[in-house]
mmCIF file of N, CA, C and O in Angstrom:
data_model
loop_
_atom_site.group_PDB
_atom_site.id
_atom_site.type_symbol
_atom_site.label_atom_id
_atom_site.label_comp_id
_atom_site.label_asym_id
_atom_site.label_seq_id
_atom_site.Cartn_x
_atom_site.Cartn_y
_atom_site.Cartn_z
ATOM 1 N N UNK L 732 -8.853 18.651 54.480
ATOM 2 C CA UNK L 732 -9.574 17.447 54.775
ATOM 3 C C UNK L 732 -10.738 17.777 55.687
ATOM 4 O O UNK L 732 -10.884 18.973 55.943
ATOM 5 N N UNK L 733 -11.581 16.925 56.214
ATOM 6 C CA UNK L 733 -12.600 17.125 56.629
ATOM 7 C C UNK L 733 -13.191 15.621 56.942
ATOM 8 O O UNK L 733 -13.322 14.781 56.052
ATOM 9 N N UNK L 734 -13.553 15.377 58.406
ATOM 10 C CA UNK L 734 -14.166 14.650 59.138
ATOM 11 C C UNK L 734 -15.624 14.794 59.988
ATOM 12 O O UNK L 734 -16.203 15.704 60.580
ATOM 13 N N UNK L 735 -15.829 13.644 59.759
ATOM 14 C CA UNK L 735 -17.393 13.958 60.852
ATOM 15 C C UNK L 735 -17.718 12.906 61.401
ATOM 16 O O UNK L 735 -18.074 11.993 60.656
ATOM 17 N N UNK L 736 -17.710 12.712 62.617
ATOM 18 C CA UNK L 736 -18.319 11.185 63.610
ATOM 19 C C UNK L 736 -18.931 11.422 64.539
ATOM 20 O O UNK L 736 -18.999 12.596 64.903
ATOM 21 N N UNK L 737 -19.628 10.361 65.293
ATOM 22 C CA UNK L 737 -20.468 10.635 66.618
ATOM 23 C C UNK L 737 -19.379 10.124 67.584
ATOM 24 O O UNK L 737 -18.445 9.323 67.555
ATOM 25 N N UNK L 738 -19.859 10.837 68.309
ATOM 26 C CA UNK L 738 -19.142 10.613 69.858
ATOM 27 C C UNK L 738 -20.314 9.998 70.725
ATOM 28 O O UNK L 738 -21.529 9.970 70.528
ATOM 29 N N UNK L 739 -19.362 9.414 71.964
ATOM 30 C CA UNK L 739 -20.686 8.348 72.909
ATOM 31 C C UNK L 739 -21.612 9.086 73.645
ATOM 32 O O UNK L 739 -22.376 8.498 74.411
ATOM 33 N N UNK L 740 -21.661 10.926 73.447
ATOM 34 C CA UNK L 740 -22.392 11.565 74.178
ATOM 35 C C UNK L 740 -24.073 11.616 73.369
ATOM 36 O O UNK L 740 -25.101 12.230 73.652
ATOM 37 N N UNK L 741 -23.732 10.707 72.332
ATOM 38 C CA UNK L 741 -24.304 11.825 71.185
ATOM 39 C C UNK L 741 -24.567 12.679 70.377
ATOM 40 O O UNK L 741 -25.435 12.750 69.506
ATOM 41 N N UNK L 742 -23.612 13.479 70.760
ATOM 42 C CA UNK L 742 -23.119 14.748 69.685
ATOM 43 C C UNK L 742 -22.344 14.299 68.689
ATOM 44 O O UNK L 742 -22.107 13.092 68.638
ATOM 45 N N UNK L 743 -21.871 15.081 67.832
ATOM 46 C CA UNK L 743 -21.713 14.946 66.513
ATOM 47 C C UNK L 743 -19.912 15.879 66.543
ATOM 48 O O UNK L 743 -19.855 17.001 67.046
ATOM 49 N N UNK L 744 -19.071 15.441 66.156
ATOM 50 C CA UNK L 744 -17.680 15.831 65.917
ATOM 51 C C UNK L 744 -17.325 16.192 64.264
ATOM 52 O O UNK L 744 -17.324 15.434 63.294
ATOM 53 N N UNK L 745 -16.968 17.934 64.369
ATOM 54 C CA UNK L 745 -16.501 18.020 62.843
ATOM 55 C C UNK L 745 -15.452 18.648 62.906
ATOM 56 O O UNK L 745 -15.263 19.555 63.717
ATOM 57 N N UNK L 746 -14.641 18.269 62.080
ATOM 58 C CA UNK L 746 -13.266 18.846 61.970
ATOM 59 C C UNK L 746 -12.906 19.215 60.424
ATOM 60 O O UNK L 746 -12.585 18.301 59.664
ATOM 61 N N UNK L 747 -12.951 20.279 60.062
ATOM 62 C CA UNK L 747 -12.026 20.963 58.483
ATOM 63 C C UNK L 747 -10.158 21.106 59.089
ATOM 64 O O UNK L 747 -9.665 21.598 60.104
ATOM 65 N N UNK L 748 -9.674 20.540 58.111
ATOM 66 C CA UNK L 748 -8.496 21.303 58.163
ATOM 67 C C UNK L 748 -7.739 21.085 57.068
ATOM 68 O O UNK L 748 -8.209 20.584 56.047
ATOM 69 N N UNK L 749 -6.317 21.496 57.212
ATOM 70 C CA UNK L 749 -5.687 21.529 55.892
ATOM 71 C C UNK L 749 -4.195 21.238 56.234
ATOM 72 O O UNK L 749 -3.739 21.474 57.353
ATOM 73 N N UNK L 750 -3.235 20.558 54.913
ATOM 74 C CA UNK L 750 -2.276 20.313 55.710
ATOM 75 C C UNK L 750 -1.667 20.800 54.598
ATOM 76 O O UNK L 750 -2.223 20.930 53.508
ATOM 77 N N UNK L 751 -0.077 21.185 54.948
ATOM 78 C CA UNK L 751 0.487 21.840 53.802
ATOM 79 C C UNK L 751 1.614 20.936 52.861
ATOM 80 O O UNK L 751 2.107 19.953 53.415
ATOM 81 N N UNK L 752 2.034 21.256 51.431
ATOM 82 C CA UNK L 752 2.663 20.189 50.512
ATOM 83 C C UNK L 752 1.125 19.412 49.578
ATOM 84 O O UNK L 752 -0.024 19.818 49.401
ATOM 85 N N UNK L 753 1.727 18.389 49.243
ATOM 86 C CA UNK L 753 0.953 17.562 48.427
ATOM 87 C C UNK L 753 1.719 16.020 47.859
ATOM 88 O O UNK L 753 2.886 15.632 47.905
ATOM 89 N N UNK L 754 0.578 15.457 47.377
ATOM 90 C CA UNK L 754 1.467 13.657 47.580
ATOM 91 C C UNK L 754 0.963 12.829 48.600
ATOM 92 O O UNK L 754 -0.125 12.933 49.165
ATOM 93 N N UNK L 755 1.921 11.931 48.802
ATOM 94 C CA UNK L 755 2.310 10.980 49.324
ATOM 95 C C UNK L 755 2.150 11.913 50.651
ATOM 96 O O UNK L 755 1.047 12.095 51.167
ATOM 97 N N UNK L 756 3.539 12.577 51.236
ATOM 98 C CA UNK L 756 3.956 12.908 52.377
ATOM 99 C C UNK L 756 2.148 13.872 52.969
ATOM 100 O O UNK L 756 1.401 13.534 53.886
ATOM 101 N N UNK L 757 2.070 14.510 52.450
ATOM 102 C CA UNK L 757 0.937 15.560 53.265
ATOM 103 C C UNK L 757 -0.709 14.373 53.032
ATOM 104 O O UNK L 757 -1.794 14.544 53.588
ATOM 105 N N UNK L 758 -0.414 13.493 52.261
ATOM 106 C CA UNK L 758 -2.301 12.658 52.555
ATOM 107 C C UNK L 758 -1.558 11.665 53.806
ATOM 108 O O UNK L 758 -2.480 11.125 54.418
ATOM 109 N N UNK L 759 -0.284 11.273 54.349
ATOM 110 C CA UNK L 759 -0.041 10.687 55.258
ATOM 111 C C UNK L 759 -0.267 11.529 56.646
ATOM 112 O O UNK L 759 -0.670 11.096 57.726
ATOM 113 N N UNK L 760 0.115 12.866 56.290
ATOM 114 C CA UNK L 760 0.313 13.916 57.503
ATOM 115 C C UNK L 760 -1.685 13.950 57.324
ATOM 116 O O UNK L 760 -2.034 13.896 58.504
ATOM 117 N N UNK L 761 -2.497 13.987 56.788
ATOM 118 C CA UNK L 761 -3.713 14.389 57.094
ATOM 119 C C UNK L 761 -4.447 12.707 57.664
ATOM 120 O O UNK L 761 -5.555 12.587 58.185
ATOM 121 N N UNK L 762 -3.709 11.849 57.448
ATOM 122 C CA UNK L 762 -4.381 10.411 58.112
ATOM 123 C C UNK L 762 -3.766 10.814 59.356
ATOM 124 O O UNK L 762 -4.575 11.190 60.204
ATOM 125 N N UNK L 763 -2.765 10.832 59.630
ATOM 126 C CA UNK L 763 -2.194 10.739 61.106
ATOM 127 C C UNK L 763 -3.484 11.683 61.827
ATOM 128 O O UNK L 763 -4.266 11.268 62.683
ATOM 129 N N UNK L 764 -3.453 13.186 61.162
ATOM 130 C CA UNK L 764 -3.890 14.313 62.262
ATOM 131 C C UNK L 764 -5.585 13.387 62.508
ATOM 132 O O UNK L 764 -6.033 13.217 63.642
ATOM 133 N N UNK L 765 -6.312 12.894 61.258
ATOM 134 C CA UNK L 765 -7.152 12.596 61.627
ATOM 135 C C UNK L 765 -7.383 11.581 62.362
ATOM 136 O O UNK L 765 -8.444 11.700 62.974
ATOM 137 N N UNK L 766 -6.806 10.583 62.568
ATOM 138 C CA UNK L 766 -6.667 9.807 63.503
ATOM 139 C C UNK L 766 -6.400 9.700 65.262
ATOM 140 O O UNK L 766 -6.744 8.970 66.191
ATOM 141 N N UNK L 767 -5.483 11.044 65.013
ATOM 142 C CA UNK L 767 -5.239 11.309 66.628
ATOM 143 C C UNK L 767 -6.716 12.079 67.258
ATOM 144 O O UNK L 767 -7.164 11.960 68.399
ATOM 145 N N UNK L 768 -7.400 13.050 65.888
ATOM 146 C CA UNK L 768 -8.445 13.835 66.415
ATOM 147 C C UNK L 768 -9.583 12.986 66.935
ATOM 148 O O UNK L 768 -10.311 13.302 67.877
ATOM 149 N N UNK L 769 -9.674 11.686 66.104
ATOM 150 C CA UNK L 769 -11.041 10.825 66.626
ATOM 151 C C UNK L 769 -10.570 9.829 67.920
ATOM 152 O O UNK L 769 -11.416 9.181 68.536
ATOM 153 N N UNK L 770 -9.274 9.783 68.229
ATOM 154 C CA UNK L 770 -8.399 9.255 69.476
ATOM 155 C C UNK L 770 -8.643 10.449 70.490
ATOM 156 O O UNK L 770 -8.863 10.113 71.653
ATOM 157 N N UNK L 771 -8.631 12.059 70.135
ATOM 158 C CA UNK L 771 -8.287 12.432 71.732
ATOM 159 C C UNK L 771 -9.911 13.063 71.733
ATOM 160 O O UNK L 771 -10.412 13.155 72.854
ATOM 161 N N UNK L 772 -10.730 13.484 70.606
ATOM 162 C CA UNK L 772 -12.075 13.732 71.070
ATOM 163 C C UNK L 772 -13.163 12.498 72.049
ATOM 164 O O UNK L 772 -14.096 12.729 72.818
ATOM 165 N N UNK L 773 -12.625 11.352 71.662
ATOM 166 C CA UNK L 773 -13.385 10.568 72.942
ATOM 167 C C UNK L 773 -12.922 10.900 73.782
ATOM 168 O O UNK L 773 -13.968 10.899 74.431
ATOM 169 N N UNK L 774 -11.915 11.375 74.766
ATOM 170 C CA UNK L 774 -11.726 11.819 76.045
ATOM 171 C C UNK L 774 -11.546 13.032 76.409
ATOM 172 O O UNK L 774 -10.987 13.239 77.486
ATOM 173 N N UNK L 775 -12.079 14.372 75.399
ATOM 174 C CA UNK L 775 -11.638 15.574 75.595
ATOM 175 C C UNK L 775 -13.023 15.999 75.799
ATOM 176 O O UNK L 775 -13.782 15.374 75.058
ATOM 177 N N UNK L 776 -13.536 16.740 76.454
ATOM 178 C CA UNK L 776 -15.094 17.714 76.848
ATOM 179 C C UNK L 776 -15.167 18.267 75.827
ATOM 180 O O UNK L 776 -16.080 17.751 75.183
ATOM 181 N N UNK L 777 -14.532 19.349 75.093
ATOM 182 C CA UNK L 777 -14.792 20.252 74.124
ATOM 183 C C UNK L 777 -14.046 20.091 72.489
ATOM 184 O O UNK L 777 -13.146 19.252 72.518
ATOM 185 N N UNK L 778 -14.200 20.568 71.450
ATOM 186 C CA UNK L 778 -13.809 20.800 70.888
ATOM 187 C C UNK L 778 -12.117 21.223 71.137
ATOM 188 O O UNK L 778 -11.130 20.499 71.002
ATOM 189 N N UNK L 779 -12.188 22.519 71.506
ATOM 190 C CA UNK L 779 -11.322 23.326 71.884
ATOM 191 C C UNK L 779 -10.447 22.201 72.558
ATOM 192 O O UNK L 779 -9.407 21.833 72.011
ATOM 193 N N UNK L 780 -10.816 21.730 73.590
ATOM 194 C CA UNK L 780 -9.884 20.746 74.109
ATOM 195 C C UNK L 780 -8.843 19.488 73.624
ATOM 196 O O UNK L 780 -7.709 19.079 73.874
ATOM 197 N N UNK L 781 -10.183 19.106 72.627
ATOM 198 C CA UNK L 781 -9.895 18.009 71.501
ATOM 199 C C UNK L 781 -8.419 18.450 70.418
ATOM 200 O O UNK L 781 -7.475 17.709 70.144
ATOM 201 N N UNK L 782 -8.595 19.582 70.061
ATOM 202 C CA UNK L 782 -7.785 20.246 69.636
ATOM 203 C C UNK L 782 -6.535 20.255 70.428
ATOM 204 O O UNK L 782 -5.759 19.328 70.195
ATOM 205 N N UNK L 783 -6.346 20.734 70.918
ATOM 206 C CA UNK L 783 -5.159 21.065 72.088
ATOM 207 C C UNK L 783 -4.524 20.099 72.432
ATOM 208 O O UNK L 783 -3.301 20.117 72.298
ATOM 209 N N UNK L 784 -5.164 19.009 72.962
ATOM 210 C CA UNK L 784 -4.623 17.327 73.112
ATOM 211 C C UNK L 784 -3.924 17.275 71.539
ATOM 212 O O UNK L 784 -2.696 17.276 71.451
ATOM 213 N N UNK L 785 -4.758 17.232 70.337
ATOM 214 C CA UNK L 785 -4.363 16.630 69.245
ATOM 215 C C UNK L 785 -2.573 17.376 68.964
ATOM 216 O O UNK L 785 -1.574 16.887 68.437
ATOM 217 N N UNK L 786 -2.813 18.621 69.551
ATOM 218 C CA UNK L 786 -1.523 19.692 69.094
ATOM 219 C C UNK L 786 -0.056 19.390 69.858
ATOM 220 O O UNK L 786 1.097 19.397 69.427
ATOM 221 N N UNK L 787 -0.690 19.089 71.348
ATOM 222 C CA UNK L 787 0.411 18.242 71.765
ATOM 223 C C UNK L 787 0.973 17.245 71.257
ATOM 224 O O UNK L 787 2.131 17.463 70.899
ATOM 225 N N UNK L 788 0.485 15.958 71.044
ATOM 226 C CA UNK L 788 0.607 15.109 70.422
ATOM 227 C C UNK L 788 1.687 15.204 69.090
ATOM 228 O O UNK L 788 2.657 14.474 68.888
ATOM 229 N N UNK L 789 1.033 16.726 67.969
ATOM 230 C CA UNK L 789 1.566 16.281 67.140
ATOM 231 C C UNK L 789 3.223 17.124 66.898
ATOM 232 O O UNK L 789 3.999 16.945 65.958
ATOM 233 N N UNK L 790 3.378 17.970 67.982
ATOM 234 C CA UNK L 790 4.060 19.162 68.076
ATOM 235 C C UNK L 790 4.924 18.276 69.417
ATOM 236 O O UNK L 790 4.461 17.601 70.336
ATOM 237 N N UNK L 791 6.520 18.663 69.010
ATOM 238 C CA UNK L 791 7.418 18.287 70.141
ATOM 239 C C UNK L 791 7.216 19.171 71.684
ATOM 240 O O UNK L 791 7.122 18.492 72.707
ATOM 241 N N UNK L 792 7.169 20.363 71.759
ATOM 242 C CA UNK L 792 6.955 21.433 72.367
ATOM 243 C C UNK L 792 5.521 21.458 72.870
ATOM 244 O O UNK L 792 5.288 21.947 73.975
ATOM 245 N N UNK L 793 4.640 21.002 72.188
ATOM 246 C CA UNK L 793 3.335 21.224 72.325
ATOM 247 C C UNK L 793 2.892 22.745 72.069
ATOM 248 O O UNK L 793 2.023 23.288 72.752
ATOM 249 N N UNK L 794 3.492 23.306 71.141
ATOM 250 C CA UNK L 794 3.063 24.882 70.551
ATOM 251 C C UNK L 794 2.166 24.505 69.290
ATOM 252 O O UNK L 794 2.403 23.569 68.526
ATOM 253 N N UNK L 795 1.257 25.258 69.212
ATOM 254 C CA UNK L 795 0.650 25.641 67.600
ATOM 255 C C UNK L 795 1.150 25.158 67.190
ATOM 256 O O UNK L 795 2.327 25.197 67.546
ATOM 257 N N UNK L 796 0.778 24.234 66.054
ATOM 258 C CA UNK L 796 2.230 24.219 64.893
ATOM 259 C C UNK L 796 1.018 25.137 63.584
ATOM 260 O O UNK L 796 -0.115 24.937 63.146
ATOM 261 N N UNK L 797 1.910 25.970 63.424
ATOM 262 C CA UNK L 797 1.766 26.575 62.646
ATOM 263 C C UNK L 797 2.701 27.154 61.443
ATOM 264 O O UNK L 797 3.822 27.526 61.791
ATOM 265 N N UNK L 798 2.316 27.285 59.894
ATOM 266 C CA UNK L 798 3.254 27.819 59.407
ATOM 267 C C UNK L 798 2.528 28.421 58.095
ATOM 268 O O UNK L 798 3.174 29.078 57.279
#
C-alpha cells in the first residue's frame, strides 16, 4: 500500500508498505496500519519517529513486527 498527505508543517508524508496474506483479513490489516500512521505522524518530528510510535501501537511488546 502506499499513502501520501500533508502535515500542518507543510511537508509532505509518504509511506510504501506491505502487509502479508491477502483478502479480507490483510486490506483490513493495511487500513488499520494506515490509519494509525496519519494518527501518530501529526505528533511525531520525523519520519523515523512516526514509524516507531506506529510499531508500538501495533505490536504488544512494541518490537519490529516483522516476519
Amino acid at each position: 500500500f502506499y499513502d501520501v498527505f500533508p502535515l500542518d508543517d507543510g511537508s509532505t508524508f509518504v509511506v510504501i508498505g506491505d502487509v502479508s496474506g491477502k483478502g479480507p483479513s490483510a486490506a483490513a490489516v493495511t487500513g488499520v496500519v494506515r490509519q494509525i500512521l496519519r494518527a501518530v505522524a501529526l505528533h511525531e518530528p520525523t519520519p523515523a519517529a512516526a514509524l516507531a510510535a506506529a510499531n508500538r501501537v501495533l505490536t504488544p511488546q512494541g518490537e519490529l513486527a516483522t516476519s
